[in-house]
PDB file of C-alpha atoms in Angstrom:
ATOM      1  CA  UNK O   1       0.181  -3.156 -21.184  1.00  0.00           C
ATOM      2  CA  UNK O   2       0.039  -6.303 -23.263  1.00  0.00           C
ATOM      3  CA  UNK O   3       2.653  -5.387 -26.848  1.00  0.00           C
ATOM      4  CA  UNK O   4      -0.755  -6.277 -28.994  1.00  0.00           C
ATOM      5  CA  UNK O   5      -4.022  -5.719 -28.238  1.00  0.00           C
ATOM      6  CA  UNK O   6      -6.617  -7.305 -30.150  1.00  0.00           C
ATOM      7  CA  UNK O   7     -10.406  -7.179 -29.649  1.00  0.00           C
ATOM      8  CA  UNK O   8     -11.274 -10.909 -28.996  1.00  0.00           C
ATOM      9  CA  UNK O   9     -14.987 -10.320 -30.421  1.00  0.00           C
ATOM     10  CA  UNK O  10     -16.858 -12.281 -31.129  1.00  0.00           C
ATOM     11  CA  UNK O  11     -18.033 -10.528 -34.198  1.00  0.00           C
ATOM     12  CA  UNK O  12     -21.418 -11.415 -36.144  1.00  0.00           C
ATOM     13  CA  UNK O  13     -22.086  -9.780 -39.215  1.00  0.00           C
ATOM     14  CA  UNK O  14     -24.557 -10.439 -42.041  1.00  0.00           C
ATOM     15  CA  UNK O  15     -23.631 -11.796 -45.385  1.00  0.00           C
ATOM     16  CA  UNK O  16     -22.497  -8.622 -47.610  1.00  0.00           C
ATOM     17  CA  UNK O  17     -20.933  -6.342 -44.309  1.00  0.00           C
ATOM     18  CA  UNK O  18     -17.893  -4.489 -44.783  1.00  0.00           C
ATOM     19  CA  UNK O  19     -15.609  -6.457 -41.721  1.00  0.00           C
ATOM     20  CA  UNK O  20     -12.933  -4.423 -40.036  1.00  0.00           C
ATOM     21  CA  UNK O  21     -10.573  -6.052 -37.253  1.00  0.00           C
ATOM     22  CA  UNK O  22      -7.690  -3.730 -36.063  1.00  0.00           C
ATOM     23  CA  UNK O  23      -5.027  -4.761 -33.387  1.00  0.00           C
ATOM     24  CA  UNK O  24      -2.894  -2.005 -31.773  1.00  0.00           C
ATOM     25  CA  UNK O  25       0.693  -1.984 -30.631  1.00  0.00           C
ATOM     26  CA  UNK O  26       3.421  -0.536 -28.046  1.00  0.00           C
ATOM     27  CA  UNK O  27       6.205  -1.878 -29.552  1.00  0.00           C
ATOM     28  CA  UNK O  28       7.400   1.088 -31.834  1.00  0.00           C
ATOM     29  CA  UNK O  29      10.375  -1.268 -33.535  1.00  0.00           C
ATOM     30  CA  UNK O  30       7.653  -3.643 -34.869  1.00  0.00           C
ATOM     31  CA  UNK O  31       7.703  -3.178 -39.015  1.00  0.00           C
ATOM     32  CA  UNK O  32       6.287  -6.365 -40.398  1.00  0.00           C
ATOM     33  CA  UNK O  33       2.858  -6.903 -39.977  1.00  0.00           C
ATOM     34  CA  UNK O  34       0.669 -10.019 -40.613  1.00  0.00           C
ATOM     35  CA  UNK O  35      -2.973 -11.448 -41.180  1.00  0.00           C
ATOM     36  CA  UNK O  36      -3.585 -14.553 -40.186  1.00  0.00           C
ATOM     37  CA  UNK O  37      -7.200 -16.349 -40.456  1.00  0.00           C
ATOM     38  CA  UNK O  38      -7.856 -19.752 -38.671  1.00  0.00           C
ATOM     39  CA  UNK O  39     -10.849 -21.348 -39.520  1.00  0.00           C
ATOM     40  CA  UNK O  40     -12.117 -23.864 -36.170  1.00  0.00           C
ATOM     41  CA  UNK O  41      -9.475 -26.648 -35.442  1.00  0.00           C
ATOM     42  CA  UNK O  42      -6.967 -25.788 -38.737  1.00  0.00           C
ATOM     43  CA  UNK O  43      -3.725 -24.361 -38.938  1.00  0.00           C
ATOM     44  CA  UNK O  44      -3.508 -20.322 -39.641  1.00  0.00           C
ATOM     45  CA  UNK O  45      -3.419 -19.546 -43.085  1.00  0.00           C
ATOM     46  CA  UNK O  46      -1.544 -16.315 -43.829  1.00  0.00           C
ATOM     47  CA  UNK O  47      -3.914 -13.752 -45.165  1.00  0.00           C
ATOM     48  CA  UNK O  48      -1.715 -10.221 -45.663  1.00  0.00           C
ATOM     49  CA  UNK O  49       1.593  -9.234 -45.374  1.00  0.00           C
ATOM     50  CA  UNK O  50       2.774  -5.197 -44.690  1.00  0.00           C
ATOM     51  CA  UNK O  51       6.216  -4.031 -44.511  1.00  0.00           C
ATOM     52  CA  UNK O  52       5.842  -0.773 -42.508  1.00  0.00           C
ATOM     53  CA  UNK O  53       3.141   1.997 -42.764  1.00  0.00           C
ATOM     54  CA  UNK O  54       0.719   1.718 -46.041  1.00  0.00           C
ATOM     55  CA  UNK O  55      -1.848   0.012 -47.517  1.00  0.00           C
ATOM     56  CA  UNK O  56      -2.377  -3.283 -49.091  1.00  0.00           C
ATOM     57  CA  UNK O  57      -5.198  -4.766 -50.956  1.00  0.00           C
ATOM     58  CA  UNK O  58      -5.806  -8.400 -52.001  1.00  0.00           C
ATOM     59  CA  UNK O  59      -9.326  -8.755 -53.425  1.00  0.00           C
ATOM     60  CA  UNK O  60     -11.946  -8.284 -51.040  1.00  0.00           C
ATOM     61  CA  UNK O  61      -9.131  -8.017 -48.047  1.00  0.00           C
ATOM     62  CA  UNK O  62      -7.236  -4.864 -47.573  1.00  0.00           C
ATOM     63  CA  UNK O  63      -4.349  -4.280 -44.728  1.00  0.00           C
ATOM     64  CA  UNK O  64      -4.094  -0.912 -43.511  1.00  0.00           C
ATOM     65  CA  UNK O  65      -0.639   0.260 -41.043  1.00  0.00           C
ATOM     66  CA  UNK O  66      -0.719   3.177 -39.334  1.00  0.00           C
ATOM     67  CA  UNK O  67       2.686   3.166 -37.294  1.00  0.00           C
ATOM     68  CA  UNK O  68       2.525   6.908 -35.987  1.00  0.00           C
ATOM     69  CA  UNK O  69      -0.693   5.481 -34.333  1.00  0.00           C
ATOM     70  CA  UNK O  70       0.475   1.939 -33.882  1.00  0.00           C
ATOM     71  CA  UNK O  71      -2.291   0.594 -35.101  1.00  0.00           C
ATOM     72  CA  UNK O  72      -3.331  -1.602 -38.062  1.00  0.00           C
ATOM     73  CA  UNK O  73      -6.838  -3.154 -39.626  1.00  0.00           C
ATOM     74  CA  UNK O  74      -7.834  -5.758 -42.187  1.00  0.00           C
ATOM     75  CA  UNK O  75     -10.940  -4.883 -43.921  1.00  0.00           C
ATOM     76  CA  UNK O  76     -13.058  -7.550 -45.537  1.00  0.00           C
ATOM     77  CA  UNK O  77     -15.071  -6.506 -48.781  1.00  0.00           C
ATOM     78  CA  UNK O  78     -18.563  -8.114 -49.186  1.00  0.00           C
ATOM     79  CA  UNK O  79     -17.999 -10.723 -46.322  1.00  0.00           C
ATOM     80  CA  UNK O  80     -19.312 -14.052 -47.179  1.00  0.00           C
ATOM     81  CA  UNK O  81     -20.295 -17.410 -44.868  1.00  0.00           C
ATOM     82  CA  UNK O  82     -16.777 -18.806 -45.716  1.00  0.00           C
ATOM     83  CA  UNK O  83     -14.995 -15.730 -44.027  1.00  0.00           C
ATOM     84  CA  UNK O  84     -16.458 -16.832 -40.965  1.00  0.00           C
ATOM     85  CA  UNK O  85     -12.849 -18.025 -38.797  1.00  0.00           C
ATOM     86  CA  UNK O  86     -10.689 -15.955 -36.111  1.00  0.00           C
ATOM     87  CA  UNK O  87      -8.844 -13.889 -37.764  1.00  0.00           C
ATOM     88  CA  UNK O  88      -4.834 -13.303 -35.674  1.00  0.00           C
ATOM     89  CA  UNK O  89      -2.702 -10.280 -36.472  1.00  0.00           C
ATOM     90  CA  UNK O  90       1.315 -10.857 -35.938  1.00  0.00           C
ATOM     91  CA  UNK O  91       3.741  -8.884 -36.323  1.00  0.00           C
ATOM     92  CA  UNK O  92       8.066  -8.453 -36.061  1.00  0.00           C
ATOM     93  CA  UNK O  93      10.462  -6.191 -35.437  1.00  0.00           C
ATOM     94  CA  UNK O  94      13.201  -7.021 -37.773  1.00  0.00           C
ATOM     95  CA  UNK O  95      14.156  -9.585 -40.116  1.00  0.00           C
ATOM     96  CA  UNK O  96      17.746 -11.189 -39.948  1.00  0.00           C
ATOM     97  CA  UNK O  97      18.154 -13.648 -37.581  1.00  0.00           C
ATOM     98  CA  UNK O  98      14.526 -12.404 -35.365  1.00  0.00           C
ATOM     99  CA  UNK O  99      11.893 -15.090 -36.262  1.00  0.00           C
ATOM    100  CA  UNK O 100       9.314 -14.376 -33.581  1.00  0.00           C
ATOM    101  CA  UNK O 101       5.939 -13.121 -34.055  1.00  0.00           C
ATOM    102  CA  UNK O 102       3.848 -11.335 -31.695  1.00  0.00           C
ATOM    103  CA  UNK O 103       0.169 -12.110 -32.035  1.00  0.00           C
ATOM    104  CA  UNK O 104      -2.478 -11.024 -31.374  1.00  0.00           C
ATOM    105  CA  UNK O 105      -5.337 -13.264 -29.262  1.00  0.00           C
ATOM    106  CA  UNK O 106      -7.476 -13.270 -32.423  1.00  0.00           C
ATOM    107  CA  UNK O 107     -10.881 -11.835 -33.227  1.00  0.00           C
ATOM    108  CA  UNK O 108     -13.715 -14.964 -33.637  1.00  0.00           C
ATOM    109  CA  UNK O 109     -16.093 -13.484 -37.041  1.00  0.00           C
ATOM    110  CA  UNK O 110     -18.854 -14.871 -37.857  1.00  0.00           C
ATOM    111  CA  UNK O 111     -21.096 -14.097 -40.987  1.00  0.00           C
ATOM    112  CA  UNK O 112     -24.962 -14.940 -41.347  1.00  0.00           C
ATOM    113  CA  UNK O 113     -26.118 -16.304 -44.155  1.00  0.00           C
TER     114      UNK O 113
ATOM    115  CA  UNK Z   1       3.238 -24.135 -53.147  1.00  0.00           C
ATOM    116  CA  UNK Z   2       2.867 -22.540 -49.748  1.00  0.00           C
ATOM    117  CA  UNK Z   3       2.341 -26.241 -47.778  1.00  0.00           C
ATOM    118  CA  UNK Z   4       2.990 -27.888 -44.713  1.00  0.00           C
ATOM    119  CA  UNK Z   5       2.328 -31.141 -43.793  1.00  0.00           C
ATOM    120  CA  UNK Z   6       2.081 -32.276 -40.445  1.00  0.00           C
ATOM    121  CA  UNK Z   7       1.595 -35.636 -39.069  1.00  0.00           C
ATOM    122  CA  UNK Z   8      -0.400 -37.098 -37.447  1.00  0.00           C
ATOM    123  CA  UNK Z   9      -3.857 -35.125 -37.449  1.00  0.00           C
ATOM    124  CA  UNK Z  10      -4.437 -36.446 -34.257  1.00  0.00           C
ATOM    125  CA  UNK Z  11      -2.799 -38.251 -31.253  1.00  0.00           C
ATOM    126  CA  UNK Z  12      -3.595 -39.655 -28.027  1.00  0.00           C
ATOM    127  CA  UNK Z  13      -0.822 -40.524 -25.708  1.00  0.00           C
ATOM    128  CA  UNK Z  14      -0.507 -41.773 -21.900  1.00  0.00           C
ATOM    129  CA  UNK Z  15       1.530 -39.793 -19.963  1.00  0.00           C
ATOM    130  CA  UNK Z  16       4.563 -42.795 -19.706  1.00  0.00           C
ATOM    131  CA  UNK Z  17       4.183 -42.984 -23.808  1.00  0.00           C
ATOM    132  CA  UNK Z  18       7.060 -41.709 -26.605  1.00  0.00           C
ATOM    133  CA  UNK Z  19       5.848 -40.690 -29.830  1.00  0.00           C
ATOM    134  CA  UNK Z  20       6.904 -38.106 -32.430  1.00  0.00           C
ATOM    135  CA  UNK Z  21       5.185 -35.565 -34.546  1.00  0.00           C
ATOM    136  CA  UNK Z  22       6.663 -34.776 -38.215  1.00  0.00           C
ATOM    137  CA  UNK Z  23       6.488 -31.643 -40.316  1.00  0.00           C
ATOM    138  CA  UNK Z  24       7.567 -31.755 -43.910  1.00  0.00           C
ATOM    139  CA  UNK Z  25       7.905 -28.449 -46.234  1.00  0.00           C
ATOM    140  CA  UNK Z  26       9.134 -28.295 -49.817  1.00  0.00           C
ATOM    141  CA  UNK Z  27       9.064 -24.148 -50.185  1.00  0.00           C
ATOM    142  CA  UNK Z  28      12.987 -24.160 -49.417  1.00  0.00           C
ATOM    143  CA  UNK Z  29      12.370 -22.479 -46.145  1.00  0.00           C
ATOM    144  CA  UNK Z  30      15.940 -22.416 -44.310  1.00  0.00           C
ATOM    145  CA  UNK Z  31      13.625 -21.220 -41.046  1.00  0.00           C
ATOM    146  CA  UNK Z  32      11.435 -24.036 -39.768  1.00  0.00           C
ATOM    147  CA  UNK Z  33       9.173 -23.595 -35.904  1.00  0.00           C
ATOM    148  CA  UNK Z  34       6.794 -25.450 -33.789  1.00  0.00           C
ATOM    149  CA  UNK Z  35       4.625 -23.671 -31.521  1.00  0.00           C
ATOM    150  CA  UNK Z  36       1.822 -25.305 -29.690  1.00  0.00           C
ATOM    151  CA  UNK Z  37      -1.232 -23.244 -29.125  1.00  0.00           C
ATOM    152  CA  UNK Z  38      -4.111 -23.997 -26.508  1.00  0.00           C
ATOM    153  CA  UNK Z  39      -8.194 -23.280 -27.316  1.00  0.00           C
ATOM    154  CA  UNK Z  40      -8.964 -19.807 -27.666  1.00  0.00           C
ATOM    155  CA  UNK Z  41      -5.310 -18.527 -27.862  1.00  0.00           C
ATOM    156  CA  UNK Z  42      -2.783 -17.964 -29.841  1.00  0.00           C
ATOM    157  CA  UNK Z  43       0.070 -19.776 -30.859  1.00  0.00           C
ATOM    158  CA  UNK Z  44       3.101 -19.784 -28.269  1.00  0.00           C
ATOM    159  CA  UNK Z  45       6.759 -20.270 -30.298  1.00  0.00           C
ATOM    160  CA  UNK Z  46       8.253 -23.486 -28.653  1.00  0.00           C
ATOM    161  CA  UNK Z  47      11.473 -23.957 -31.165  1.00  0.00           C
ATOM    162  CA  UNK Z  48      12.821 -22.327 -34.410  1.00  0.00           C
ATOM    163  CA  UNK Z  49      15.573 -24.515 -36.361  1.00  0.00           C
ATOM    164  CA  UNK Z  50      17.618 -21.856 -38.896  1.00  0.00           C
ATOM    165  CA  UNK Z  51      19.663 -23.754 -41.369  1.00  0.00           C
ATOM    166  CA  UNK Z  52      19.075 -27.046 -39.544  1.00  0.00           C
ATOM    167  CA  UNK Z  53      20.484 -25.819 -36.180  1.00  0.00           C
ATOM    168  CA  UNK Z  54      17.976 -24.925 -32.934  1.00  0.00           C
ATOM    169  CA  UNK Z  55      18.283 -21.208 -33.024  1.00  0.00           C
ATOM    170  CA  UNK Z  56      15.362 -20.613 -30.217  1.00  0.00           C
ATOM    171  CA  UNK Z  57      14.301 -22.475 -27.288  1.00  0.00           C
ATOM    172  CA  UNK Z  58      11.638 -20.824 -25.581  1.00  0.00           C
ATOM    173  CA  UNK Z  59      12.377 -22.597 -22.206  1.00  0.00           C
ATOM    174  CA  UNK Z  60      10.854 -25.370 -22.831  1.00  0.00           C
ATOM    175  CA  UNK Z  61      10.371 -28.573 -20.814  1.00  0.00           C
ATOM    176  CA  UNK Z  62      13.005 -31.124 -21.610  1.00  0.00           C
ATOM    177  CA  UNK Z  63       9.804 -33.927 -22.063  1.00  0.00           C
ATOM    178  CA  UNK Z  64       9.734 -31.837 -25.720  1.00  0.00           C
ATOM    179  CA  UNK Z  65      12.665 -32.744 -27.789  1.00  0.00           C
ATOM    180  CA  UNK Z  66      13.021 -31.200 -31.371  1.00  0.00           C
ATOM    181  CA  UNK Z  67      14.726 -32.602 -34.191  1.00  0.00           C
ATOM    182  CA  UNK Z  68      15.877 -31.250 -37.841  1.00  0.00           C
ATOM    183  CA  UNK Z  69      16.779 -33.873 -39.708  1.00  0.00           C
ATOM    184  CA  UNK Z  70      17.766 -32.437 -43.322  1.00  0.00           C
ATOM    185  CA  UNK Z  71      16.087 -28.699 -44.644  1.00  0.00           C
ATOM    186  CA  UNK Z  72      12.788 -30.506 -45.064  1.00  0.00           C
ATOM    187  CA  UNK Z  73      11.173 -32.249 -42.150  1.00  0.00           C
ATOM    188  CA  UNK Z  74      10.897 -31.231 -38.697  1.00  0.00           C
ATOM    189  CA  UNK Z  75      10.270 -33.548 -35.412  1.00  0.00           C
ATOM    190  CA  UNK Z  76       9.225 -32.673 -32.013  1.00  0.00           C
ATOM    191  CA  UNK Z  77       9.569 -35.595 -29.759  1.00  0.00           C
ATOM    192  CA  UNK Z  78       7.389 -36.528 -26.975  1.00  0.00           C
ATOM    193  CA  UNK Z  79       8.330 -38.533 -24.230  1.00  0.00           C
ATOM    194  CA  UNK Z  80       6.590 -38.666 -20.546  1.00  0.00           C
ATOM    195  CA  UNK Z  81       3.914 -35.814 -21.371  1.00  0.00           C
ATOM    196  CA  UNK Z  82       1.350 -34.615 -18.973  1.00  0.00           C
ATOM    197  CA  UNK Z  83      -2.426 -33.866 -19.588  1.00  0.00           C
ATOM    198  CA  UNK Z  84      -1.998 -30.084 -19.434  1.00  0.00           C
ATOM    199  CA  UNK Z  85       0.125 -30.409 -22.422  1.00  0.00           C
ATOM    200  CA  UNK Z  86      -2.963 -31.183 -24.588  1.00  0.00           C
ATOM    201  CA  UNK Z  87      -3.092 -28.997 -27.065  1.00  0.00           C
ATOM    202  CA  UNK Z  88      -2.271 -27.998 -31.047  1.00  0.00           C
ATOM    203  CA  UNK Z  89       1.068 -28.417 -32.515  1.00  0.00           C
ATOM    204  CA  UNK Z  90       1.795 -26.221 -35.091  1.00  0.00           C
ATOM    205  CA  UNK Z  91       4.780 -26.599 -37.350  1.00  0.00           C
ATOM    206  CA  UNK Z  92       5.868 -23.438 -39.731  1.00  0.00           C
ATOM    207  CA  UNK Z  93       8.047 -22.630 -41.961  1.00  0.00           C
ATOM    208  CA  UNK Z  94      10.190 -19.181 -43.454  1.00  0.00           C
ATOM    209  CA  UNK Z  95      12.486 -17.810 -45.516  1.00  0.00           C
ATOM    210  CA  UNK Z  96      15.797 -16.919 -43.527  1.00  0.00           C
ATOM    211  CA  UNK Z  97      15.691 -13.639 -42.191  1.00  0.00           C
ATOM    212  CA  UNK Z  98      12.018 -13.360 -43.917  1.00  0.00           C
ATOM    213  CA  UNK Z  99       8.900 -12.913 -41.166  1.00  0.00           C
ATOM    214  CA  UNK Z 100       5.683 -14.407 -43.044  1.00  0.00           C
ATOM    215  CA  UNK Z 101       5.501 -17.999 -41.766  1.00  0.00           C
ATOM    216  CA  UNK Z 102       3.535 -20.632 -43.526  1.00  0.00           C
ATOM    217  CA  UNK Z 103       1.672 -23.028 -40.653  1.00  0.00           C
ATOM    218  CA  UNK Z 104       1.190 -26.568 -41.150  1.00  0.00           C
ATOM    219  CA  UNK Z 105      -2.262 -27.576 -40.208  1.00  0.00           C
ATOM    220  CA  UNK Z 106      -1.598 -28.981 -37.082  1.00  0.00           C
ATOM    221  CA  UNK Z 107      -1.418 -31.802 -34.626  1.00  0.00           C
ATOM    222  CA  UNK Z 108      -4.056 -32.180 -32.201  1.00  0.00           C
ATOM    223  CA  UNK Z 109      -2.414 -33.964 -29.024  1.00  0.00           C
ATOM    224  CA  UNK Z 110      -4.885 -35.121 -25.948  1.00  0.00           C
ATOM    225  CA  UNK Z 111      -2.490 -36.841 -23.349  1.00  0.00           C
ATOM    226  CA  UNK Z 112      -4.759 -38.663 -20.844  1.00  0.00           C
TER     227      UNK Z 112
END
């Protein structure tokens, strides 16, 4: 069993959907969880940011954790053209001297005009 | 400012060729990474530098040499490179101890 498991998609939606994109985990020490969206032939651009179980919203983008089920989403309000990217989750299982991040393979989203 | 700048944007080497690829951040990030990440996947951590000194090597091959020259820039150099090592370079950067890392946009290398 891979330590993150992310649906690879790809996902088409129409202008206006509610997105959701989850990744689930085995590592139960992992406690800092990340959003990542890469738009075609860029560097990722950090989305979201969790610290353990909870929610977090940023305008139309809210993080969900759910560590009792080791699993976490990112929700996308009112998606628009420009959300179309693949989106990576990441996360870490402590901070001090750890600096690696497990990702995810990434979810390819595309939204229709 | 959440930037890094990478350069170049793009690169193509011959396999007997030495180059370098430079990263520059100006956040005050004591944590500072290159990862290189192949179509379709996601990036694979080749080096982190913590307070200018190689923390992590992730076994990589010797023809990748990094380099931290001051807190700021960060250079992975290239020497004798073969075509499966086409790919994107990522640099990144982090607070000490912190986990969100800030990616440069990248370095696309095609060795031929």
């Amino acid at each position: 069993q891979k330590e993150v498991e992310q649906d690879p998609g790809p996902l088409s939606v129409p202008e206006g959907a509610i997105v959701s994109l989850n990744c689930t985990y085995s590592n139960s020490a992992f406690q800092y969880f990340m959003w990542y969206r890469q738009y075609s032939r860029k560097g990722p651009e950090l989305l979201m940011y969790t610290y353990s179980s909870g929610n977090k919203e940023d305008g139309r983008f809210t993080a969900q954790v759910d560590k009792s089920s080791k699993y976490i989403s990112l929700f996308i309000r009112d998606s628009q053209p420009s959300d179309s990217a693949t989106y990576l989750c990441a996360m870490s299982d402590s901070g001090g001297s750890n600096y690696k991040l497990t990702f995810g393979k990434g979810t390819l989203l595309t939204v229709n005009p | 400012d959440t930037e890094v700048t990478q350069t170049p944007k793009h690169l193509v080497m011959g396999m007997t060729n030495k180059k370098s690829l430079k990263c520059e951040q100006h956040m005050g990030h004591r944590a500072m990474y290159w990862y290189k990440q192949k179509a379709k996947k996601p990036p694979e951590l080749m080096f982190v530098y913590s307070y200018e000194k190689l923390s992590i090597n992730e076994s990589v091959p010797s023809r990748f040499s990094p380099e931290c020259p001051n807190s700021s820039l960060l250079n992975l150099h290239l020497h004798a490179l073969q075509p499966e090592d086409s790919a994107l370079y990522l640099c990144a950067s982090s607070q000490s101890g912190v986990q969100t890392q800030y990616f440069g946009p990248g370095t696309r290398l095609l060795v031929l």
